[in-house]
Every structure is written in structure tokens, then in C-alpha cells.
């Protein structure tokens, strides 16, 4: 067996069960709650005819709130995944990832509502961009979002798709990662046979010895072939 690699993540949070990490997740929940309330109230009432004095500052505020939330949520999720990606047997990390998936669905739903709202503003969007510095600094993505909003499903359908992804596409992706990360192969290297996990075997693709690279590639293909059915399902 080889030692499990570990990222040094102490500069982010002390641990997955540390008060600092728990507080960060609680802050994500708080910001989600506030944004949902904002969309249910002021954003829902601010259509294209609301007037630039209302739309411009509201658009800037919504952008700033999303940026803060995205930065925090991305940090938390990346922190969790750094544990999962190096040890798929880490039960606590997998639990934290599943818990955070439910928050990710809420964030996805809010993102969809934002896309739909921006798309509904029509010509009023350009006036709001010109009037608010935050909106102006995000002009490209706002215009792109307005264009792409044409391809959204209804809010109910988008919400259903986001919820189903937890037990659908995301679950299959997790299964694929778990299966491949836990595969191990007996491999001869430097005169010694070692039991290498698949990621370590893949790292040998850049080994300076051509024979090692070839044998590592062949061993990888054989290992993947042994789990072809679940991987095909994934």
C-alpha cells in the first residue's frame, strides 16, 4: 500500500469538523437565505418598466451579493473536494460533500432566477449597465447572460433539473471517481513490485523510461477494463 497524499489546507480551514469550517457553511446558508428573500421581494417587483433609478442600483447590488457568495461557496466546496479527491474512502469528507450538494442546488436555482431576470430586462439592461459602475464592470457577462437566457426552461423545470442532478448526474460522476480512485494494480518499478493506485499509475505516463510509460499505460487500460460495466453506466 502507498501512503495517501494529503493537501495542506490549514491556511483555509483547520478541518472539516472545525468551528471555522462550520461557520463558513453557516455563512453560505445565511447568504442564500438573504438572496432568496431579495429575489422574492425587490427583484420580483423590478421588471423592465421599473425605471433606471430602481434597476441600476439593484442590478449592481445583486451582482455584488452573488460575487461574495460564489467566492465563499467555491472556497468551501473546493476545500471539501480536496479531501475527497485524495481519499475517496474519507467518510467525513464524503458526508460534507453530500451536505453541501443541497446548498449547491439552492445556489443553482438562484443563478437560474438571475439569468431569467437579466434576460427579461430587455433594452432596460443597457441603461442599467451604463448607470451603475458594478454593472458596467460586468457588462460582457451581463449581455452574454441575457442572450443565453433565451434557452432556459421554465423556472419549475430548471429547479427540478437542479434537484435531480444530486441523485442523477452528480451521483454518477461521484461513483466514477470513487471506482477509479480505489483501483490498484501490481506494478514493477525499479526492480520492486508495488501495489499502485490508479492515479499513481497514471502519473507514470511522464516517466523518463519509455518501457515504464508503455507498461503503465497497458496496466491502466487493463485495470479500467476490469470495471468497464460500472464505468459505462457512469
PDB file of C-alpha atoms in Angstrom:
ATOM      1  CA  UNK A   1       0.000   0.000   0.000  1.00  0.00           C
ATOM      2  CA  UNK A   2       1.168   3.538  -0.660  1.00  0.00           C
ATOM      3  CA  UNK A   3       0.704   6.479   1.682  1.00  0.00           C
ATOM      4  CA  UNK A   4      -2.409   8.536   0.925  1.00  0.00           C
ATOM      5  CA  UNK A   5      -1.386  12.021  -0.288  1.00  0.00           C
ATOM      6  CA  UNK A   6      -2.720  14.973   1.636  1.00  0.00           C
ATOM      7  CA  UNK A   7      -3.112  18.606   0.716  1.00  0.00           C
ATOM      8  CA  UNK A   8      -2.019  21.091   3.372  1.00  0.00           C
ATOM      9  CA  UNK A   9      -5.270  23.030   3.748  1.00  0.00           C
ATOM     10  CA  UNK A  10      -4.663  24.545   7.158  1.00  0.00           C
ATOM     11  CA  UNK A  11      -4.412  28.015   5.624  1.00  0.00           C
ATOM     12  CA  UNK A  12      -8.066  27.695   4.572  1.00  0.00           C
ATOM     13  CA  UNK A  13      -9.803  25.929   7.485  1.00  0.00           C
ATOM     14  CA  UNK A  14      -8.356  23.773  10.290  1.00  0.00           C
ATOM     15  CA  UNK A  15     -10.533  20.789   9.426  1.00  0.00           C
ATOM     16  CA  UNK A  16     -13.869  19.523   8.152  1.00  0.00           C
ATOM     17  CA  UNK A  17     -15.230  19.431  11.698  1.00  0.00           C
ATOM     18  CA  UNK A  18     -13.593  22.691  12.833  1.00  0.00           C
ATOM     19  CA  UNK A  19     -15.721  25.615  14.080  1.00  0.00           C
ATOM     20  CA  UNK A  20     -14.245  27.828  11.352  1.00  0.00           C
ATOM     21  CA  UNK A  21     -15.467  25.479   8.634  1.00  0.00           C
ATOM     22  CA  UNK A  22     -18.889  25.140  10.250  1.00  0.00           C
ATOM     23  CA  UNK A  23     -19.141  28.927  10.436  1.00  0.00           C
ATOM     24  CA  UNK A  24     -18.258  29.250   6.736  1.00  0.00           C
ATOM     25  CA  UNK A  25     -21.021  26.819   5.741  1.00  0.00           C
ATOM     26  CA  UNK A  26     -23.447  28.696   8.001  1.00  0.00           C
ATOM     27  CA  UNK A  27     -22.454  31.915   6.223  1.00  0.00           C
ATOM     28  CA  UNK A  28     -23.242  30.301   2.863  1.00  0.00           C
ATOM     29  CA  UNK A  29     -26.700  29.398   4.203  1.00  0.00           C
ATOM     30  CA  UNK A  30     -27.225  32.941   5.512  1.00  0.00           C
ATOM     31  CA  UNK A  31     -26.301  34.493   2.178  1.00  0.00           C
ATOM     32  CA  UNK A  32     -28.547  32.054   0.313  1.00  0.00           C
ATOM     33  CA  UNK A  33     -31.430  32.974   2.598  1.00  0.00           C
ATOM     34  CA  UNK A  34     -30.850  36.690   2.026  1.00  0.00           C
ATOM     35  CA  UNK A  35     -30.597  36.346  -1.749  1.00  0.00           C
ATOM     36  CA  UNK A  36     -33.732  34.222  -1.924  1.00  0.00           C
ATOM     37  CA  UNK A  37     -35.577  36.891   0.065  1.00  0.00           C
ATOM     38  CA  UNK A  38     -34.188  39.593  -2.212  1.00  0.00           C
ATOM     39  CA  UNK A  39     -35.415  37.780  -5.324  1.00  0.00           C
ATOM     40  CA  UNK A  40     -38.819  37.065  -3.805  1.00  0.00           C
ATOM     41  CA  UNK A  41     -39.241  40.748  -2.985  1.00  0.00           C
ATOM     42  CA  UNK A  42     -37.366  43.548  -4.708  1.00  0.00           C
ATOM     43  CA  UNK A  43     -36.108  41.633  -7.759  1.00  0.00           C
ATOM     44  CA  UNK A  44     -39.516  40.088  -8.493  1.00  0.00           C
ATOM     45  CA  UNK A  45     -41.041  43.560  -8.434  1.00  0.00           C
ATOM     46  CA  UNK A  46     -38.352  45.128 -10.650  1.00  0.00           C
ATOM     47  CA  UNK A  47     -39.358  44.444 -14.224  1.00  0.00           C
ATOM     48  CA  UNK A  48     -38.119  46.283 -17.318  1.00  0.00           C
ATOM     49  CA  UNK A  49     -40.550  49.130 -16.629  1.00  0.00           C
ATOM     50  CA  UNK A  50     -39.337  49.726 -13.077  1.00  0.00           C
ATOM     51  CA  UNK A  51     -37.176  52.647 -14.137  1.00  0.00           C
ATOM     52  CA  UNK A  52     -33.413  53.021 -14.224  1.00  0.00           C
ATOM     53  CA  UNK A  53     -33.297  54.655 -10.802  1.00  0.00           C
ATOM     54  CA  UNK A  54     -34.518  51.335  -9.391  1.00  0.00           C
ATOM     55  CA  UNK A  55     -32.985  48.827 -11.791  1.00  0.00           C
ATOM     56  CA  UNK A  56     -29.410  50.118 -11.961  1.00  0.00           C
ATOM     57  CA  UNK A  57     -28.560  50.062  -8.224  1.00  0.00           C
ATOM     58  CA  UNK A  58     -30.496  46.814  -7.740  1.00  0.00           C
ATOM     59  CA  UNK A  59     -28.559  45.125 -10.550  1.00  0.00           C
ATOM     60  CA  UNK A  60     -25.283  46.303  -9.027  1.00  0.00           C
ATOM     61  CA  UNK A  61     -26.307  45.048  -5.578  1.00  0.00           C
ATOM     62  CA  UNK A  62     -27.355  41.639  -6.905  1.00  0.00           C
ATOM     63  CA  UNK A  63     -24.044  41.244  -8.761  1.00  0.00           C
ATOM     64  CA  UNK A  64     -22.019  42.135  -5.670  1.00  0.00           C
ATOM     65  CA  UNK A  65     -24.010  39.727  -3.492  1.00  0.00           C
ATOM     66  CA  UNK A  66     -23.571  36.904  -5.991  1.00  0.00           C
ATOM     67  CA  UNK A  67     -19.832  37.550  -6.275  1.00  0.00           C
ATOM     68  CA  UNK A  68     -19.388  37.332  -2.497  1.00  0.00           C
ATOM     69  CA  UNK A  69     -21.497  34.181  -2.283  1.00  0.00           C
ATOM     70  CA  UNK A  70     -19.790  32.493  -5.240  1.00  0.00           C
ATOM     71  CA  UNK A  71     -16.348  33.160  -3.773  1.00  0.00           C
ATOM     72  CA  UNK A  72     -17.277  31.698  -0.399  1.00  0.00           C
ATOM     73  CA  UNK A  73     -19.217  28.723  -1.797  1.00  0.00           C
ATOM     74  CA  UNK A  74     -16.412  27.899  -4.239  1.00  0.00           C
ATOM     75  CA  UNK A  75     -13.858  28.029  -1.422  1.00  0.00           C
ATOM     76  CA  UNK A  76     -15.911  25.717   0.794  1.00  0.00           C
ATOM     77  CA  UNK A  77     -16.630  23.236  -1.996  1.00  0.00           C
ATOM     78  CA  UNK A  78     -13.016  23.182  -3.189  1.00  0.00           C
ATOM     79  CA  UNK A  79     -11.873  22.646   0.390  1.00  0.00           C
ATOM     80  CA  UNK A  80     -14.164  19.642   0.794  1.00  0.00           C
ATOM     81  CA  UNK A  81     -13.227  18.212  -2.598  1.00  0.00           C
ATOM     82  CA  UNK A  82      -9.517  18.438  -1.784  1.00  0.00           C
ATOM     83  CA  UNK A  83     -10.174  15.724   0.817  1.00  0.00           C
ATOM     84  CA  UNK A  84     -12.457  13.634  -1.377  1.00  0.00           C
ATOM     85  CA  UNK A  85     -10.110  13.748  -4.373  1.00  0.00           C
ATOM     86  CA  UNK A  86      -7.138  12.443  -2.388  1.00  0.00           C
ATOM     87  CA  UNK A  87      -9.008   9.827  -0.339  1.00  0.00           C
ATOM     88  CA  UNK A  88     -12.370   8.659  -1.653  1.00  0.00           C
ATOM     89  CA  UNK A  89     -12.699   6.491   1.469  1.00  0.00           C
ATOM     90  CA  UNK A  90     -12.813   9.564   3.727  1.00  0.00           C
ATOM     91  CA  UNK A  91     -16.325   9.160   5.134  1.00  0.00           C
ATOM     92  CA  UNK A  92     -16.453  12.601   6.754  1.00  0.00           C
ATOM     93  CA  UNK A  93     -15.400  14.355   3.547  1.00  0.00           C
ATOM     94  CA  UNK A  94     -17.976  12.467   1.507  1.00  0.00           C
ATOM     95  CA  UNK A  95     -20.639  13.354   4.070  1.00  0.00           C
ATOM     96  CA  UNK A  96     -19.708  17.035   3.952  1.00  0.00           C
ATOM     97  CA  UNK A  97     -19.781  16.968   0.136  1.00  0.00           C
ATOM     98  CA  UNK A  98     -23.263  15.438   0.099  1.00  0.00           C
ATOM     99  CA  UNK A  99     -24.472  18.012   2.619  1.00  0.00           C
ATOM    100  CA  UNK A 100     -23.057  20.838   0.549  1.00  0.00           C
ATOM    101  CA  UNK A 101     -24.696  19.476  -2.603  1.00  0.00           C
ATOM    102  CA  UNK A 102     -28.079  20.541  -1.212  1.00  0.00           C
ATOM    103  CA  UNK A 103     -26.787  24.104  -0.841  1.00  0.00           C
ATOM    104  CA  UNK A 104     -25.375  23.957  -4.349  1.00  0.00           C
ATOM    105  CA  UNK A 105     -28.872  23.207  -5.659  1.00  0.00           C
ATOM    106  CA  UNK A 106     -30.173  26.355  -3.970  1.00  0.00           C
ATOM    107  CA  UNK A 107     -27.343  28.381  -5.488  1.00  0.00           C
ATOM    108  CA  UNK A 108     -28.043  26.916  -8.918  1.00  0.00           C
ATOM    109  CA  UNK A 109     -31.706  27.837  -8.613  1.00  0.00           C
ATOM    110  CA  UNK A 110     -30.785  31.396  -7.661  1.00  0.00           C
ATOM    111  CA  UNK A 111     -28.399  31.586 -10.604  1.00  0.00           C
ATOM    112  CA  UNK A 112     -31.195  30.482 -12.920  1.00  0.00           C
ATOM    113  CA  UNK A 113     -33.509  33.133 -11.491  1.00  0.00           C
ATOM    114  CA  UNK A 114     -30.790  35.742 -12.007  1.00  0.00           C
ATOM    115  CA  UNK A 115     -30.312  34.652 -15.627  1.00  0.00           C
ATOM    116  CA  UNK A 116     -34.043  34.808 -16.275  1.00  0.00           C
ATOM    117  CA  UNK A 117     -34.375  38.252 -14.667  1.00  0.00           C
ATOM    118  CA  UNK A 118     -31.479  39.691 -16.663  1.00  0.00           C
ATOM    119  CA  UNK A 119     -32.990  38.271 -19.850  1.00  0.00           C
ATOM    120  CA  UNK A 120     -36.366  39.858 -19.078  1.00  0.00           C
ATOM    121  CA  UNK A 121     -34.930  43.359 -18.732  1.00  0.00           C
ATOM    122  CA  UNK A 122     -34.528  43.778 -22.483  1.00  0.00           C
ATOM    123  CA  UNK A 123     -33.370  47.278 -23.533  1.00  0.00           C
ATOM    124  CA  UNK A 124     -33.502  48.387 -19.885  1.00  0.00           C
ATOM    125  CA  UNK A 125     -30.403  46.265 -19.258  1.00  0.00           C
ATOM    126  CA  UNK A 126     -28.173  48.556 -21.329  1.00  0.00           C
ATOM    127  CA  UNK A 127     -29.402  51.619 -19.464  1.00  0.00           C
ATOM    128  CA  UNK A 128     -28.724  49.911 -16.112  1.00  0.00           C
ATOM    129  CA  UNK A 129     -25.213  48.897 -17.238  1.00  0.00           C
ATOM    130  CA  UNK A 130     -24.442  52.483 -18.186  1.00  0.00           C
ATOM    131  CA  UNK A 131     -25.754  53.865 -14.890  1.00  0.00           C
ATOM    132  CA  UNK A 132     -24.112  51.532 -12.355  1.00  0.00           C
ATOM    133  CA  UNK A 133     -20.326  51.043 -12.042  1.00  0.00           C
ATOM    134  CA  UNK A 134     -20.611  47.453 -10.807  1.00  0.00           C
ATOM    135  CA  UNK A 135     -22.919  46.542 -13.680  1.00  0.00           C
ATOM    136  CA  UNK A 136     -20.627  48.340 -16.116  1.00  0.00           C
ATOM    137  CA  UNK A 137     -17.632  46.296 -14.962  1.00  0.00           C
ATOM    138  CA  UNK A 138     -19.663  43.136 -15.638  1.00  0.00           C
ATOM    139  CA  UNK A 139     -21.111  44.328 -18.949  1.00  0.00           C
ATOM    140  CA  UNK A 140     -19.826  41.453 -21.071  1.00  0.00           C
ATOM    141  CA  UNK A 141     -21.167  38.658 -18.855  1.00  0.00           C
ATOM    142  CA  UNK A 142     -24.470  40.509 -18.355  1.00  0.00           C
ATOM    143  CA  UNK A 143     -25.023  40.729 -22.103  1.00  0.00           C
ATOM    144  CA  UNK A 144     -23.948  37.119 -22.550  1.00  0.00           C
ATOM    145  CA  UNK A 145     -26.321  36.034 -19.769  1.00  0.00           C
ATOM    146  CA  UNK A 146     -29.197  37.926 -21.382  1.00  0.00           C
ATOM    147  CA  UNK A 147     -28.516  36.140 -24.679  1.00  0.00           C
ATOM    148  CA  UNK A 148     -28.240  32.704 -23.083  1.00  0.00           C
ATOM    149  CA  UNK A 149     -31.394  33.202 -21.020  1.00  0.00           C
ATOM    150  CA  UNK A 150     -33.372  32.511 -24.189  1.00  0.00           C
ATOM    151  CA  UNK A 151     -32.525  28.821 -23.789  1.00  0.00           C
ATOM    152  CA  UNK A 152     -33.665  28.400 -20.200  1.00  0.00           C
ATOM    153  CA  UNK A 153     -36.510  26.077 -19.345  1.00  0.00           C
ATOM    154  CA  UNK A 154     -39.291  27.309 -17.105  1.00  0.00           C
ATOM    155  CA  UNK A 155     -38.293  28.108 -13.513  1.00  0.00           C
ATOM    156  CA  UNK A 156     -40.057  24.972 -12.256  1.00  0.00           C
ATOM    157  CA  UNK A 157     -38.271  22.763 -14.799  1.00  0.00           C
ATOM    158  CA  UNK A 158     -34.868  24.334 -14.087  1.00  0.00           C
ATOM    159  CA  UNK A 159     -35.434  23.834 -10.357  1.00  0.00           C
ATOM    160  CA  UNK A 160     -36.384  20.187 -10.918  1.00  0.00           C
ATOM    161  CA  UNK A 161     -33.307  19.594 -13.083  1.00  0.00           C
ATOM    162  CA  UNK A 162     -31.040  21.073 -10.402  1.00  0.00           C
ATOM    163  CA  UNK A 163     -32.624  18.929  -7.684  1.00  0.00           C
ATOM    164  CA  UNK A 164     -32.438  15.745  -9.773  1.00  0.00           C
ATOM    165  CA  UNK A 165     -28.757  16.315 -10.547  1.00  0.00           C
ATOM    166  CA  UNK A 166     -27.873  15.408  -6.942  1.00  0.00           C
ATOM    167  CA  UNK A 167     -29.127  11.857  -7.395  1.00  0.00           C
ATOM    168  CA  UNK A 168     -28.520  11.841 -11.154  1.00  0.00           C
ATOM    169  CA  UNK A 169     -25.526  13.273 -12.998  1.00  0.00           C
ATOM    170  CA  UNK A 170     -23.620  14.291  -9.858  1.00  0.00           C
ATOM    171  CA  UNK A 171     -24.136  10.900  -8.241  1.00  0.00           C
ATOM    172  CA  UNK A 172     -22.885   9.053 -11.332  1.00  0.00           C
ATOM    173  CA  UNK A 173     -19.878  11.368 -11.512  1.00  0.00           C
ATOM    174  CA  UNK A 174     -19.057  10.641  -7.868  1.00  0.00           C
ATOM    175  CA  UNK A 175     -19.375   6.902  -8.488  1.00  0.00           C
ATOM    176  CA  UNK A 176     -16.994   7.088 -11.447  1.00  0.00           C
ATOM    177  CA  UNK A 177     -14.441   8.956  -9.344  1.00  0.00           C
ATOM    178  CA  UNK A 178     -14.777   6.562  -6.417  1.00  0.00           C
ATOM    179  CA  UNK A 179     -14.368   3.454  -8.586  1.00  0.00           C
ATOM    180  CA  UNK A 180     -11.317   4.703 -10.464  1.00  0.00           C
ATOM    181  CA  UNK A 181      -9.614   6.198  -7.399  1.00  0.00           C
ATOM    182  CA  UNK A 182      -9.897   2.923  -5.481  1.00  0.00           C
ATOM    183  CA  UNK A 183      -8.486   0.746  -8.263  1.00  0.00           C
ATOM    184  CA  UNK A 184      -4.983  -0.535  -7.579  1.00  0.00           C
ATOM    185  CA  UNK A 185      -2.533  -2.533  -9.689  1.00  0.00           C
ATOM    186  CA  UNK A 186       0.610  -4.561  -9.010  1.00  0.00           C
ATOM    187  CA  UNK A 187       3.363  -2.836 -10.983  1.00  0.00           C
ATOM    188  CA  UNK A 188       7.096  -3.476 -11.217  1.00  0.00           C
ATOM    189  CA  UNK A 189       9.145  -0.309 -10.862  1.00  0.00           C
ATOM    190  CA  UNK A 190      12.890  -0.063 -10.272  1.00  0.00           C
ATOM    191  CA  UNK A 191      13.125  -3.788  -9.656  1.00  0.00           C
ATOM    192  CA  UNK A 192      10.404  -3.784  -6.999  1.00  0.00           C
ATOM    193  CA  UNK A 193       6.754  -4.757  -7.383  1.00  0.00           C
ATOM    194  CA  UNK A 194       4.451  -2.253  -5.757  1.00  0.00           C
ATOM    195  CA  UNK A 195       0.701  -2.013  -5.354  1.00  0.00           C
ATOM    196  CA  UNK A 196      -0.092   1.310  -7.031  1.00  0.00           C
ATOM    197  CA  UNK A 197      -3.452   3.132  -7.039  1.00  0.00           C
ATOM    198  CA  UNK A 198      -4.648   4.144 -10.486  1.00  0.00           C
ATOM    199  CA  UNK A 199      -3.755   7.849 -10.071  1.00  0.00           C
ATOM    200  CA  UNK A 200      -0.160   6.885  -9.220  1.00  0.00           C
ATOM    201  CA  UNK A 201      -0.083   4.612 -12.248  1.00  0.00           C
ATOM    202  CA  UNK A 202      -1.305   7.427 -14.469  1.00  0.00           C
ATOM    203  CA  UNK A 203       1.494   9.648 -13.137  1.00  0.00           C
ATOM    204  CA  UNK A 204       3.962   7.213 -14.696  1.00  0.00           C
ATOM    205  CA  UNK A 205       2.835   8.403 -18.141  1.00  0.00           C
ATOM    206  CA  UNK A 206       5.524  11.077 -17.760  1.00  0.00           C
ATOM    207  CA  UNK A 207       8.251   8.706 -16.529  1.00  0.00           C
ATOM    208  CA  UNK A 208      11.558   9.197 -18.409  1.00  0.00           C
ATOM    209  CA  UNK A 209      11.812   5.467 -19.227  1.00  0.00           C
ATOM    210  CA  UNK A 210       9.825   4.536 -22.348  1.00  0.00           C
ATOM    211  CA  UNK A 211       9.300   0.959 -21.141  1.00  0.00           C
ATOM    212  CA  UNK A 212       7.827   2.179 -17.848  1.00  0.00           C
ATOM    213  CA  UNK A 213       5.472   4.541 -19.679  1.00  0.00           C
ATOM    214  CA  UNK A 214       4.311   1.764 -22.012  1.00  0.00           C
ATOM    215  CA  UNK A 215       3.774  -0.778 -19.228  1.00  0.00           C
ATOM    216  CA  UNK A 216       1.980   1.784 -17.068  1.00  0.00           C
ATOM    217  CA  UNK A 217      -0.378   2.630 -19.924  1.00  0.00           C
ATOM    218  CA  UNK A 218      -1.101  -1.033 -20.594  1.00  0.00           C
ATOM    219  CA  UNK A 219      -1.684  -1.697 -16.894  1.00  0.00           C
ATOM    220  CA  UNK A 220      -4.058   1.272 -16.714  1.00  0.00           C
ATOM    221  CA  UNK A 221      -6.109   0.007 -19.669  1.00  0.00           C
ATOM    222  CA  UNK A 222      -6.310  -3.457 -18.121  1.00  0.00           C
ATOM    223  CA  UNK A 223      -7.439  -2.039 -14.785  1.00  0.00           C
ATOM    224  CA  UNK A 224     -10.134   0.091 -16.413  1.00  0.00           C
ATOM    225  CA  UNK A 225     -11.306  -2.874 -18.456  1.00  0.00           C
ATOM    226  CA  UNK A 226     -11.902  -4.778 -15.214  1.00  0.00           C
ATOM    227  CA  UNK A 227     -14.581  -2.238 -14.234  1.00  0.00           C
ATOM    228  CA  UNK A 228     -15.905  -1.461 -17.698  1.00  0.00           C
ATOM    229  CA  UNK A 229     -19.563  -2.114 -16.820  1.00  0.00           C
ATOM    230  CA  UNK A 230     -19.943   0.391 -13.944  1.00  0.00           C
ATOM    231  CA  UNK A 231     -17.825   2.947 -15.795  1.00  0.00           C
ATOM    232  CA  UNK A 232     -20.008   2.603 -18.888  1.00  0.00           C
ATOM    233  CA  UNK A 233     -23.058   3.160 -16.701  1.00  0.00           C
ATOM    234  CA  UNK A 234     -21.456   6.268 -15.218  1.00  0.00           C
TER     235      UNK A 234
END
